[in-house]
mmCIF file of C-alpha atoms in Angstrom:
data_model
loop_
_atom_site.group_PDB
_atom_site.id
_atom_site.type_symbol
_atom_site.label_atom_id
_atom_site.label_comp_id
_atom_site.label_asym_id
_atom_site.label_seq_id
_atom_site.Cartn_x
_atom_site.Cartn_y
_atom_site.Cartn_z
ATOM 1 C CA MET A 33 -7.450 1.993 -7.911
ATOM 2 C CA ASN A 34 -5.964 2.248 -4.710
ATOM 3 C CA PRO A 35 -5.436 -1.205 -2.376
ATOM 4 C CA ARG A 36 -5.352 1.734 0.064
ATOM 5 C CA TYR A 37 -8.366 3.468 -0.493
ATOM 6 C CA ILE A 38 -9.914 -0.023 0.203
ATOM 7 C CA ILE A 39 -8.311 -0.583 3.093
ATOM 8 C CA THR A 40 -8.962 2.295 4.371
ATOM 9 C CA GLY A 41 -12.812 1.886 4.052
ATOM 10 C CA ALA A 42 -13.057 -2.615 4.814
ATOM 11 C CA LEU A 43 -11.338 -0.684 7.788
ATOM 12 C CA LEU A 44 -14.077 2.588 8.448
ATOM 13 C CA VAL A 45 -17.085 -0.158 8.115
ATOM 14 C CA VAL A 46 -15.454 -2.684 10.550
ATOM 15 C CA VAL A 47 -14.870 0.088 13.024
ATOM 16 C CA LEU A 48 -18.361 1.492 12.754
ATOM 17 C CA ALA A 49 -20.129 -1.981 12.487
ATOM 18 C CA GLY A 50 -17.710 -2.969 16.062
ATOM 19 C CA GLY A 51 -18.736 0.168 17.831
ATOM 20 C CA ILE A 52 -22.853 0.044 16.632
ATOM 21 C CA TYR A 53 -22.219 -3.586 18.529
ATOM 22 C CA ALA A 54 -20.353 -2.422 21.543
ATOM 23 C CA LEU A 55 -23.036 -0.118 21.373
ATOM 24 C CA ARG A 56 -26.095 -2.377 21.395
ATOM 25 C CA LYS A 57 -23.932 -5.318 23.423
ATOM 26 C CA ASN A 58 -24.078 -2.403 26.457
ATOM 27 C CA GLN A 59 -27.450 -1.442 26.677
ATOM 28 C CA ALA A 60 -29.745 -3.133 29.265
ATOM 29 C CA PRO A 61 -31.874 -5.804 28.989
ATOM 30 C CA LEU A 62 -35.221 -5.177 27.667
ATOM 31 C CA SER A 63 -38.178 -6.061 30.275
ATOM 32 C CA ALA A 64 -40.855 -7.903 28.478
ATOM 33 C CA GLY A 65 -44.132 -9.019 29.328
ATOM 34 C CA PRO A 66 -46.652 -8.066 32.152
ATOM 35 C CA ARG A 67 -45.056 -7.333 35.376
ATOM 36 C CA GLU A 68 -48.693 -8.567 38.361
ATOM 37 C CA ASN A 69 -47.414 -4.861 40.156
ATOM 38 C CA SER A 70 -49.045 -2.815 37.885
ATOM 39 C CA SER A 71 -52.820 -1.513 37.621
ATOM 40 C CA ALA A 72 -52.815 -2.531 34.055
ATOM 41 C CA HIS A 73 -56.447 -3.008 33.014
ATOM 42 C CA SER A 74 -56.447 -6.404 31.415
ATOM 43 C CA LYS A 75 -58.996 -9.261 30.179
ATOM 44 C CA GLY A 76 -59.357 -13.254 29.746
ATOM 45 C CA PRO A 77 -57.849 -16.201 32.203
ATOM 46 C CA LYS A 78 -54.888 -15.148 34.036
ATOM 47 C CA THR A 79 -53.570 -18.464 33.256
ATOM 48 C CA ALA A 80 -54.071 -18.410 29.269
ATOM 49 C CA PRO A 81 -50.914 -19.460 27.878
ATOM 50 C CA VAL A 82 -50.822 -16.111 25.196
ATOM 51 C CA THR A 83 -49.603 -13.127 26.844
ATOM 52 C CA ILE A 84 -50.640 -10.126 25.309
ATOM 53 C CA GLU A 85 -49.844 -7.151 26.164
ATOM 54 C CA GLU A 86 -50.557 -3.274 25.015
ATOM 55 C CA PHE A 87 -49.065 -0.113 24.543
ATOM 56 C CA SER A 88 -51.629 1.754 22.807
ATOM 57 C CA ASP A 89 -52.418 6.461 22.407
ATOM 58 C CA PHE A 90 -56.579 6.388 22.201
ATOM 59 C CA GLN A 91 -55.156 9.422 19.683
ATOM 60 C CA CYS A 92 -53.542 7.843 17.755
ATOM 61 C CA PRO A 93 -54.435 6.754 14.177
ATOM 62 C CA ALA A 94 -52.625 2.820 13.938
ATOM 63 C CA CYS A 95 -54.214 2.142 17.176
ATOM 64 C CA GLN A 96 -57.296 2.723 15.712
ATOM 65 C CA LYS A 97 -57.032 0.485 12.656
ATOM 66 C CA ALA A 98 -55.373 -2.165 15.154
ATOM 67 C CA GLU A 99 -58.089 -2.618 17.342
ATOM 68 C CA PRO A 100 -60.718 -5.214 14.514
ATOM 69 C CA THR A 101 -57.672 -7.211 14.103
ATOM 70 C CA LEU A 102 -56.920 -7.392 18.208
ATOM 71 C CA LYS A 103 -60.608 -7.961 18.742
ATOM 72 C CA LYS A 104 -61.510 -10.823 15.510
ATOM 73 C CA ILE A 105 -58.014 -12.654 16.916
ATOM 74 C CA MET A 106 -59.496 -12.227 21.115
ATOM 75 C CA ALA A 107 -62.293 -14.020 20.012
ATOM 76 C CA ASP A 108 -60.434 -16.392 17.122
ATOM 77 C CA TYR A 109 -58.951 -17.797 21.220
ATOM 78 C CA PRO A 110 -61.666 -16.864 24.124
ATOM 79 C CA ASP A 111 -59.621 -18.826 26.422
ATOM 80 C CA GLY A 112 -56.326 -18.878 24.939
ATOM 81 C CA ILE A 113 -54.894 -15.807 25.921
ATOM 82 C CA TYR A 114 -54.849 -12.421 28.117
ATOM 83 C CA PHE A 115 -54.261 -8.981 27.294
ATOM 84 C CA THR A 116 -53.586 -6.135 29.144
ATOM 85 C CA PHE A 117 -53.469 -2.756 27.671
ATOM 86 C CA ARG A 118 -51.158 0.343 29.043
ATOM 87 C CA HIS A 119 -51.394 3.678 28.627
ATOM 88 C CA PHE A 120 -48.886 5.182 26.146
ATOM 89 C CA PRO A 121 -49.903 8.917 25.301
ATOM 90 C CA LEU A 122 -47.422 9.738 22.815
ATOM 91 C CA ALA A 123 -46.688 13.096 23.107
ATOM 92 C CA GLY A 124 -46.997 14.576 19.669
ATOM 93 C CA HIS A 125 -50.783 13.810 20.292
ATOM 94 C CA GLN A 126 -52.789 16.768 21.995
ATOM 95 C CA TRP A 127 -55.598 15.299 23.620
ATOM 96 C CA SER A 128 -54.147 11.648 24.199
ATOM 97 C CA GLY A 129 -52.896 12.450 27.865
ATOM 98 C CA ILE A 130 -56.146 13.491 28.892
ATOM 99 C CA ALA A 131 -58.130 11.187 26.665
ATOM 100 C CA HIS A 132 -56.322 8.258 28.853
ATOM 101 C CA GLN A 133 -56.650 10.073 32.155
ATOM 102 C CA ALA A 134 -60.485 9.864 31.837
ATOM 103 C CA ALA A 135 -60.129 6.502 30.494
ATOM 104 C CA GLU A 136 -58.581 5.391 33.826
ATOM 105 C CA CYS A 137 -61.514 7.982 35.807
ATOM 106 C CA ALA A 138 -63.729 5.299 33.425
ATOM 107 C CA ALA A 139 -62.462 2.042 34.969
ATOM 108 C CA GLY A 140 -62.590 3.761 38.449
ATOM 109 C CA GLN A 141 -66.743 3.138 37.983
ATOM 110 C CA GLY A 142 -65.700 -0.328 36.714
ATOM 111 C CA LYS A 143 -66.127 1.342 33.122
ATOM 112 C CA PHE A 144 -62.603 0.716 31.635
ATOM 113 C CA TRP A 145 -63.475 -1.188 27.857
ATOM 114 C CA GLU A 146 -66.682 0.208 27.916
ATOM 115 C CA PHE A 147 -64.581 3.418 27.771
ATOM 116 C CA HIS A 148 -61.718 2.662 25.392
ATOM 117 C CA ASP A 149 -64.261 0.719 22.888
ATOM 118 C CA LYS A 150 -65.609 5.028 22.945
ATOM 119 C CA LEU A 151 -63.081 6.588 22.424
ATOM 120 C CA TYR A 152 -61.176 4.151 19.767
ATOM 121 C CA ASP A 153 -65.024 3.728 18.069
ATOM 122 C CA GLU A 154 -65.431 7.660 18.129
ATOM 123 C CA GLN A 155 -61.010 8.679 17.586
ATOM 124 C CA PRO A 156 -61.897 11.395 14.552
ATOM 125 C CA LEU A 157 -64.695 13.068 16.806
ATOM 126 C CA TRP A 158 -62.929 13.889 19.425
ATOM 127 C CA SER A 159 -59.733 13.997 19.169
ATOM 128 C CA GLY A 160 -60.200 16.948 16.145
ATOM 129 C CA SER A 161 -62.742 19.296 17.852
ATOM 130 C CA ALA A 162 -61.000 22.243 20.675
ATOM 131 C CA ASN A 163 -62.459 20.495 23.482
ATOM 132 C CA PRO A 164 -62.151 16.735 23.932
ATOM 133 C CA VAL A 165 -63.607 16.924 27.670
ATOM 134 C CA GLU A 166 -67.071 17.750 26.164
ATOM 135 C CA PHE A 167 -66.584 14.541 24.461
ATOM 136 C CA PHE A 168 -65.364 12.409 26.789
ATOM 137 C CA LEU A 169 -68.266 13.618 29.882
ATOM 138 C CA ARG A 170 -71.001 13.211 26.717
ATOM 139 C CA TYR A 171 -69.452 9.530 26.908
ATOM 140 C CA GLY A 172 -69.312 9.472 30.766
ATOM 141 C CA ARG A 173 -72.535 9.729 30.428
ATOM 142 C CA ASP A 174 -74.245 7.321 27.621
ATOM 143 C CA LEU A 175 -72.142 4.445 30.005
ATOM 144 C CA GLY A 176 -73.862 5.604 32.897
ATOM 145 C CA LEU A 177 -71.207 6.566 35.366
ATOM 146 C CA ASP A 178 -71.442 9.478 37.581
ATOM 147 C CA LEU A 179 -70.931 12.512 36.155
ATOM 148 C CA ASP A 180 -69.752 14.546 39.127
ATOM 149 C CA PRO A 181 -67.079 12.629 40.889
ATOM 150 C CA PHE A 182 -65.450 11.855 37.012
ATOM 151 C CA ALA A 183 -64.391 15.347 36.402
ATOM 152 C CA ALA A 184 -63.291 16.464 38.807
ATOM 153 C CA CYS A 185 -61.095 13.256 38.168
ATOM 154 C CA LEU A 186 -60.040 14.290 34.675
ATOM 155 C CA ASN A 187 -58.497 17.506 36.777
ATOM 156 C CA ASP A 188 -56.439 14.062 39.495
ATOM 157 C CA GLN A 189 -52.410 14.170 39.540
ATOM 158 C CA LYS A 190 -52.871 10.741 40.943
ATOM 159 C CA ILE A 191 -54.532 9.190 38.044
ATOM 160 C CA LYS A 192 -52.196 11.097 35.547
ATOM 161 C CA ARG A 193 -49.611 9.155 36.990
ATOM 162 C CA ARG A 194 -51.254 6.368 36.734
ATOM 163 C CA VAL A 195 -50.801 7.097 33.559
ATOM 164 C CA LEU A 196 -47.365 8.196 32.953
ATOM 165 C CA LEU A 197 -46.643 5.208 34.833
ATOM 166 C CA ASP A 198 -47.473 2.954 32.771
ATOM 167 C CA LYS A 199 -45.655 4.687 29.537
ATOM 168 C CA THR A 200 -42.376 5.009 31.281
ATOM 169 C CA GLU A 201 -42.641 1.434 31.553
ATOM 170 C CA GLY A 202 -43.060 1.353 28.152
ATOM 171 C CA GLU A 203 -39.841 3.596 27.342
ATOM 172 C CA ALA A 204 -37.877 1.218 29.540
ATOM 173 C CA MET A 205 -38.927 -2.087 26.968
ATOM 174 C CA LYS A 206 -38.048 0.600 24.274
ATOM 175 C CA VAL A 207 -41.291 1.188 23.108
ATOM 176 C CA GLN A 208 -40.868 3.959 19.935
ATOM 177 C CA SER A 209 -43.729 3.955 18.371
ATOM 178 C CA THR A 210 -47.716 3.213 18.864
ATOM 179 C CA PRO A 211 -49.229 0.404 18.750
ATOM 180 C CA THR A 212 -46.405 -1.701 20.241
ATOM 181 C CA PHE A 213 -46.800 -5.574 21.483
ATOM 182 C CA PHE A 214 -45.828 -7.986 23.505
ATOM 183 C CA ILE A 215 -46.710 -11.631 22.439
ATOM 184 C CA ASN A 216 -45.549 -13.973 25.048
ATOM 185 C CA GLY A 217 -42.499 -11.520 25.656
ATOM 186 C CA GLU A 218 -42.294 -10.779 21.448
ATOM 187 C CA ARG A 219 -42.345 -7.811 20.222
ATOM 188 C CA VAL A 220 -45.112 -7.106 17.067
ATOM 189 C CA VAL A 221 -45.447 -3.107 15.965
ATOM 190 C CA GLY A 222 -47.965 -1.301 14.090
ATOM 191 C CA PRO A 223 -51.285 -3.320 12.961
ATOM 192 C CA VAL A 224 -50.090 -4.250 9.817
ATOM 193 C CA GLU A 225 -47.150 -6.810 11.803
ATOM 194 C CA LEU A 226 -49.798 -7.611 14.306
ATOM 195 C CA GLU A 227 -52.161 -8.625 11.298
ATOM 196 C CA ASN A 228 -48.926 -10.680 9.976
ATOM 197 C CA LYS A 229 -46.283 -11.330 12.387
ATOM 198 C CA GLY A 230 -48.590 -11.549 15.152
ATOM 199 C CA ARG A 231 -51.442 -13.323 13.952
ATOM 200 C CA ALA A 232 -49.157 -16.335 13.028
ATOM 201 C CA LYS A 233 -47.218 -15.952 16.555
ATOM 202 C CA VAL A 234 -50.482 -16.384 17.940
ATOM 203 C CA GLU A 235 -51.602 -19.810 15.961
ATOM 204 C CA SER A 236 -48.166 -20.958 16.559
ATOM 205 C CA LEU A 237 -48.707 -20.619 19.717
ATOM 206 C CA LEU A 238 -52.381 -21.942 19.631
ATOM 207 C CA GLY A 239 -53.129 -23.623 16.785
ATOM 208 C CA LYS A 240 -55.058 -22.590 13.873
ATOM 209 C CA PRO A 241 -58.375 -20.359 15.876
ATOM 210 C CA PRO A 242 -62.005 -23.243 14.241
ATOM 211 C CA VAL A 243 -63.786 -22.655 11.579
ATOM 212 C CA LEU A 244 -67.745 -22.027 12.275
ATOM 213 C CA MET A 245 -69.739 -23.522 9.877
ATOM 214 C CA SER A 246 -72.753 -23.277 9.628
ATOM 215 C CA ILE A 247 -75.079 -26.298 8.249
ATOM 216 C CA PRO A 248 -78.224 -25.227 6.216
ATOM 217 C CA PRO A 249 -81.491 -26.674 7.584
ATOM 218 C CA GLU A 250 -82.740 -30.276 6.734
ATOM 219 C CA LYS A 251 -85.310 -29.691 3.835
ATOM 220 C CA THR A 252 -89.098 -30.641 5.276
ATOM 221 C CA THR A 253 -91.497 -32.321 2.521
ATOM 222 C CA MET B 240 -21.497 28.662 -13.800
ATOM 223 C CA LYS B 241 -20.351 29.795 -10.215
ATOM 224 C CA GLN B 242 -17.849 28.175 -8.064
ATOM 225 C CA ILE B 243 -20.011 26.804 -4.780
ATOM 226 C CA PRO B 244 -17.438 27.133 -2.061
ATOM 227 C CA PRO B 245 -15.187 24.004 -0.845
ATOM 228 C CA VAL B 246 -16.468 25.269 2.384
ATOM 229 C CA LEU B 247 -20.536 25.593 1.663
ATOM 230 C CA LEU B 248 -19.970 21.943 0.134
ATOM 231 C CA PHE B 249 -18.419 20.693 3.581
ATOM 232 C CA ILE B 250 -21.285 22.147 4.469
ATOM 233 C CA LEU B 251 -23.913 20.709 2.310
ATOM 234 C CA ARG B 252 -21.923 17.125 2.665
ATOM 235 C CA LEU B 253 -22.263 17.752 6.905
ATOM 236 C CA TRP B 254 -25.736 18.134 6.803
ATOM 237 C CA ILE B 255 -26.735 15.461 4.494
ATOM 238 C CA GLY B 256 -24.187 12.810 6.388
ATOM 239 C CA LEU B 257 -25.818 13.952 10.202
ATOM 240 C CA VAL B 258 -28.363 13.745 8.386
ATOM 241 C CA PHE B 259 -27.939 9.795 7.497
ATOM 242 C CA VAL B 260 -26.147 8.963 11.214
ATOM 243 C CA TYR B 261 -28.887 10.193 13.133
ATOM 244 C CA ALA B 262 -31.498 8.451 11.169
ATOM 245 C CA GLY B 263 -29.920 5.118 10.817
ATOM 246 C CA PHE B 264 -28.227 5.169 14.543
ATOM 247 C CA SER B 265 -31.430 5.618 15.734
ATOM 248 C CA LYS B 266 -33.286 2.848 14.295
ATOM 249 C CA LEU B 267 -29.741 1.093 15.353
ATOM 250 C CA MET B 268 -29.653 1.623 19.065
ATOM 251 C CA GLU B 269 -33.656 0.355 18.899
ATOM 252 C CA PRO B 270 -35.162 -3.038 18.761
ATOM 253 C CA VAL B 271 -35.305 -4.234 14.534
ATOM 254 C CA GLU B 272 -38.660 -4.307 14.578
ATOM 255 C CA ASN B 273 -39.873 -0.662 16.472
ATOM 256 C CA PHE B 274 -38.632 0.304 12.211
ATOM 257 C CA ARG B 275 -39.591 -3.095 11.298
ATOM 258 C CA GLY B 276 -43.606 -2.794 12.208
ATOM 259 C CA ILE B 277 -42.881 1.340 11.542
ATOM 260 C CA ILE B 278 -42.203 0.843 7.065
ATOM 261 C CA ALA B 279 -45.104 -2.882 7.698
ATOM 262 C CA GLN B 280 -47.747 0.492 7.694
ATOM 263 C CA TYR B 281 -46.211 1.342 4.009
ATOM 264 C CA GLU B 282 -48.767 -0.632 1.643
ATOM 265 C CA VAL B 283 -46.498 0.649 -0.783
ATOM 266 C CA ILE B 284 -43.618 -1.113 -0.172
ATOM 267 C CA PRO B 285 -44.605 -5.379 -0.881
ATOM 268 C CA TYR B 286 -45.035 -7.064 2.700
ATOM 269 C CA ALA B 287 -42.816 -9.183 1.424
ATOM 270 C CA LEU B 288 -40.058 -6.525 1.502
ATOM 271 C CA VAL B 289 -40.518 -5.522 4.913
ATOM 272 C CA PRO B 290 -38.081 -7.536 7.063
ATOM 273 C CA PHE B 291 -35.132 -7.496 4.879
ATOM 274 C CA LEU B 292 -34.855 -3.401 4.939
ATOM 275 C CA SER B 293 -35.711 -3.150 8.222
ATOM 276 C CA VAL B 294 -31.950 -4.607 8.435
ATOM 277 C CA VAL B 295 -30.393 -3.258 5.989
ATOM 278 C CA LEU B 296 -31.780 0.517 5.587
ATOM 279 C CA PRO B 297 -30.561 1.202 9.087
ATOM 280 C CA TRP B 298 -26.548 0.072 8.588
ATOM 281 C CA ILE B 299 -26.779 2.206 4.657
ATOM 282 C CA GLU B 300 -28.535 4.854 6.460
ATOM 283 C CA PHE B 301 -25.758 5.223 9.383
ATOM 284 C CA ILE B 302 -22.352 3.661 7.043
ATOM 285 C CA PHE B 303 -22.991 5.361 3.852
ATOM 286 C CA GLY B 304 -24.145 8.771 5.983
ATOM 287 C CA THR B 305 -20.792 8.763 8.222
ATOM 288 C CA PHE B 306 -18.236 7.960 4.310
ATOM 289 C CA MET B 307 -20.067 11.506 3.471
ATOM 290 C CA ILE B 308 -19.175 13.108 6.501
ATOM 291 C CA LEU B 309 -15.710 11.633 6.190
ATOM 292 C CA GLY B 310 -15.765 12.403 2.314
ATOM 293 C CA TYR B 311 -14.463 8.194 2.048
ATOM 294 C CA ALA B 312 -16.339 7.633 -1.587
ATOM 295 C CA THR B 313 -17.947 10.788 -1.676
ATOM 296 C CA ARG B 314 -19.628 9.988 -4.592
ATOM 297 C CA LEU B 315 -21.602 7.191 -3.970
ATOM 298 C CA SER B 316 -22.241 7.864 -1.067
ATOM 299 C CA ALA B 317 -23.772 11.180 -2.852
ATOM 300 C CA LEU B 318 -25.218 8.918 -5.170
ATOM 301 C CA VAL B 319 -26.629 6.400 -2.717
ATOM 302 C CA LEU B 320 -28.031 8.591 0.110
ATOM 303 C CA THR B 321 -29.716 10.475 -3.365
ATOM 304 C CA ALA B 322 -30.731 7.539 -3.773
ATOM 305 C CA LEU B 323 -32.460 7.031 -0.563
ATOM 306 C CA SER B 324 -34.036 10.427 -0.452
ATOM 307 C CA PHE B 325 -35.415 9.545 -3.460
ATOM 308 C CA GLY B 326 -37.174 6.464 -2.750
ATOM 309 C CA PHE B 327 -38.600 8.287 0.894
ATOM 310 C CA LEU B 328 -39.966 10.870 -0.782
ATOM 311 C CA MET B 329 -41.525 8.113 -3.864
ATOM 312 C CA VAL B 330 -42.929 6.199 -0.764
ATOM 313 C CA LEU B 331 -44.610 9.502 1.395
ATOM 314 C CA GLY B 332 -46.280 10.593 -1.882
ATOM 315 C CA SER B 333 -47.176 7.547 -3.499
ATOM 316 C CA SER B 334 -48.820 7.040 0.489
ATOM 317 C CA GLN B 335 -50.314 10.329 -0.072
ATOM 318 C CA VAL B 336 -52.088 9.632 -3.663
ATOM 319 C CA LEU B 337 -53.163 5.986 -2.902
ATOM 320 C CA LEU B 338 -54.282 5.630 0.250
ATOM 321 C CA GLY B 339 -54.888 9.548 1.080
ATOM 322 C CA SER B 340 -52.701 9.706 3.929
ATOM 323 C CA VAL B 341 -48.857 9.131 5.709
ATOM 324 C CA PRO B 342 -48.625 6.784 9.225
ATOM 325 C CA VAL B 343 -46.564 8.993 10.664
ATOM 326 C CA SER B 344 -48.115 10.346 12.603
ATOM 327 C CA CYS B 345 -48.056 7.441 15.872
ATOM 328 C CA GLY B 346 -44.127 8.230 17.258
ATOM 329 C CA CYS B 347 -42.165 6.833 14.205
ATOM 330 C CA PHE B 348 -39.690 8.789 14.733
ATOM 331 C CA GLY B 349 -39.289 7.628 17.914
ATOM 332 C CA GLU B 350 -40.535 9.403 21.003
ATOM 333 C CA GLY B 351 -37.568 10.093 22.421
ATOM 334 C CA GLY B 352 -36.292 11.320 18.915
ATOM 335 C CA ILE B 353 -36.769 14.932 16.424
ATOM 336 C CA HIS B 354 -40.817 15.200 16.014
ATOM 337 C CA LEU B 355 -41.444 15.697 12.489
ATOM 338 C CA SER B 356 -45.280 16.895 10.226
ATOM 339 C CA VAL B 357 -45.821 15.358 7.119
ATOM 340 C CA ARG B 358 -44.893 18.474 5.472
ATOM 341 C CA GLN B 359 -41.396 18.998 6.621
ATOM 342 C CA ILE B 360 -40.456 15.221 6.585
ATOM 343 C CA PHE B 361 -41.554 15.842 2.105
ATOM 344 C CA VAL B 362 -39.208 19.405 2.738
ATOM 345 C CA LEU B 363 -36.192 17.774 4.177
ATOM 346 C CA ASP B 364 -36.119 14.623 1.844
ATOM 347 C CA ILE B 365 -36.273 17.081 -0.915
ATOM 348 C CA LEU B 366 -33.230 18.951 0.042
ATOM 349 C CA ASN B 367 -31.695 16.163 1.017
ATOM 350 C CA THR B 368 -32.478 14.836 -2.806
ATOM 351 C CA ALA B 369 -31.322 18.280 -4.776
ATOM 352 C CA ILE B 370 -27.851 18.029 -2.029
ATOM 353 C CA GLY B 371 -27.144 14.849 -3.516
ATOM 354 C CA ILE B 372 -27.507 16.001 -6.437
ATOM 355 C CA LYS B 373 -25.154 18.760 -6.582
ATOM 356 C CA LEU B 374 -22.860 16.330 -4.234
ATOM 357 C CA PHE B 375 -22.591 13.684 -6.320
ATOM 358 C CA SER B 376 -21.662 16.246 -9.611
ATOM 359 C CA ILE B 377 -18.708 16.976 -8.157
ATOM 360 C CA LYS B 378 -15.709 15.119 -9.066
ATOM 361 C CA ASN B 379 -13.448 16.571 -6.229
ATOM 362 C CA HIS B 380 -14.274 17.310 -2.486
ATOM 363 C CA PRO B 381 -12.819 19.589 -1.067
ATOM 364 C CA PHE B 382 -11.669 18.018 2.732
ATOM 365 C CA SER B 383 -12.153 14.578 2.253
ATOM 366 C CA LEU B 384 -10.443 11.719 2.763
ATOM 367 C CA ASP B 385 -10.948 10.974 -0.968
ATOM 368 C CA SER B 386 -8.796 14.392 -1.591
ATOM 369 C CA ARG B 387 -5.904 12.147 0.440
ATOM 370 C CA PHE B 388 -5.757 9.886 -1.773
ATOM 371 C CA LYS B 389 -5.611 11.573 -5.362
#
């Protein structure tokens, strides 16, 4: 083979790789981790050694799939994790925006987490319907919300901006798909990675979760 | 068999090259965990391969896509890009058949990028596989670096 041909190929690879490295180097540094000044929804002790920040979309099936894993991790370490939820409604999901807004409206009446759970539990129902607001109003009634302010809140531009603020912050952190987690600042994307890499990360920081064994009662004669 | 006009061959080369350059470049500009999380969702791919694939695939797409545009190692590039397109097709197809769904509905191609439906992705991969096979079958490519070295 012509040596000039091989050298040309090698040079092309060097130039391409160099270009990519240079572009990456010039990118703005990513910020990660929950921000104290944000109005995000959190649970767990603030002083916990592990922080998990989730950017999620209520209409995303992968986010729903990640929920049981996340809940199990949280249950395994009740005092070890400070969890923050961030809105990240994806453009490709028709009802995401209004679902996140509804969750914020429920938050206004102190029922964010209950509404959050309801949206994931019943995701296939409302996401496939022509009018998801009917579902949201029903969930609101089931949760004991005051429905008139809740319904009015669904059109509140201030609430919409709050949701979009979360998304903008996510985009600044290069969140591209949902669910994206930041576990003590380390990025973990998707339900499968949460189960593997995410759980391993939490275990490396907090140790293996305690195994609860039930002891059979002693036999009495 | 009727020969393809040189200009059309060049356009086909540009098409497949640009698709892969875009795909690779957009992934290389993102944190690697984003792509890693997406391919991990394809349960037909063994999890042990996920970290390796998430690092290597974007580079292969970007470098061989550029080679294809420039017409350097054109047949080898056509072979690699055909294998990738066919591989994607197999992964998508087997996910659909074995698991009943394809996990592409959650911004897998990025929020700022191009949004494609599952059907569109299937069509794109079939098209790219066919173009790749055609380009591989041709020995002399017009407007290529390869022709300069002949």
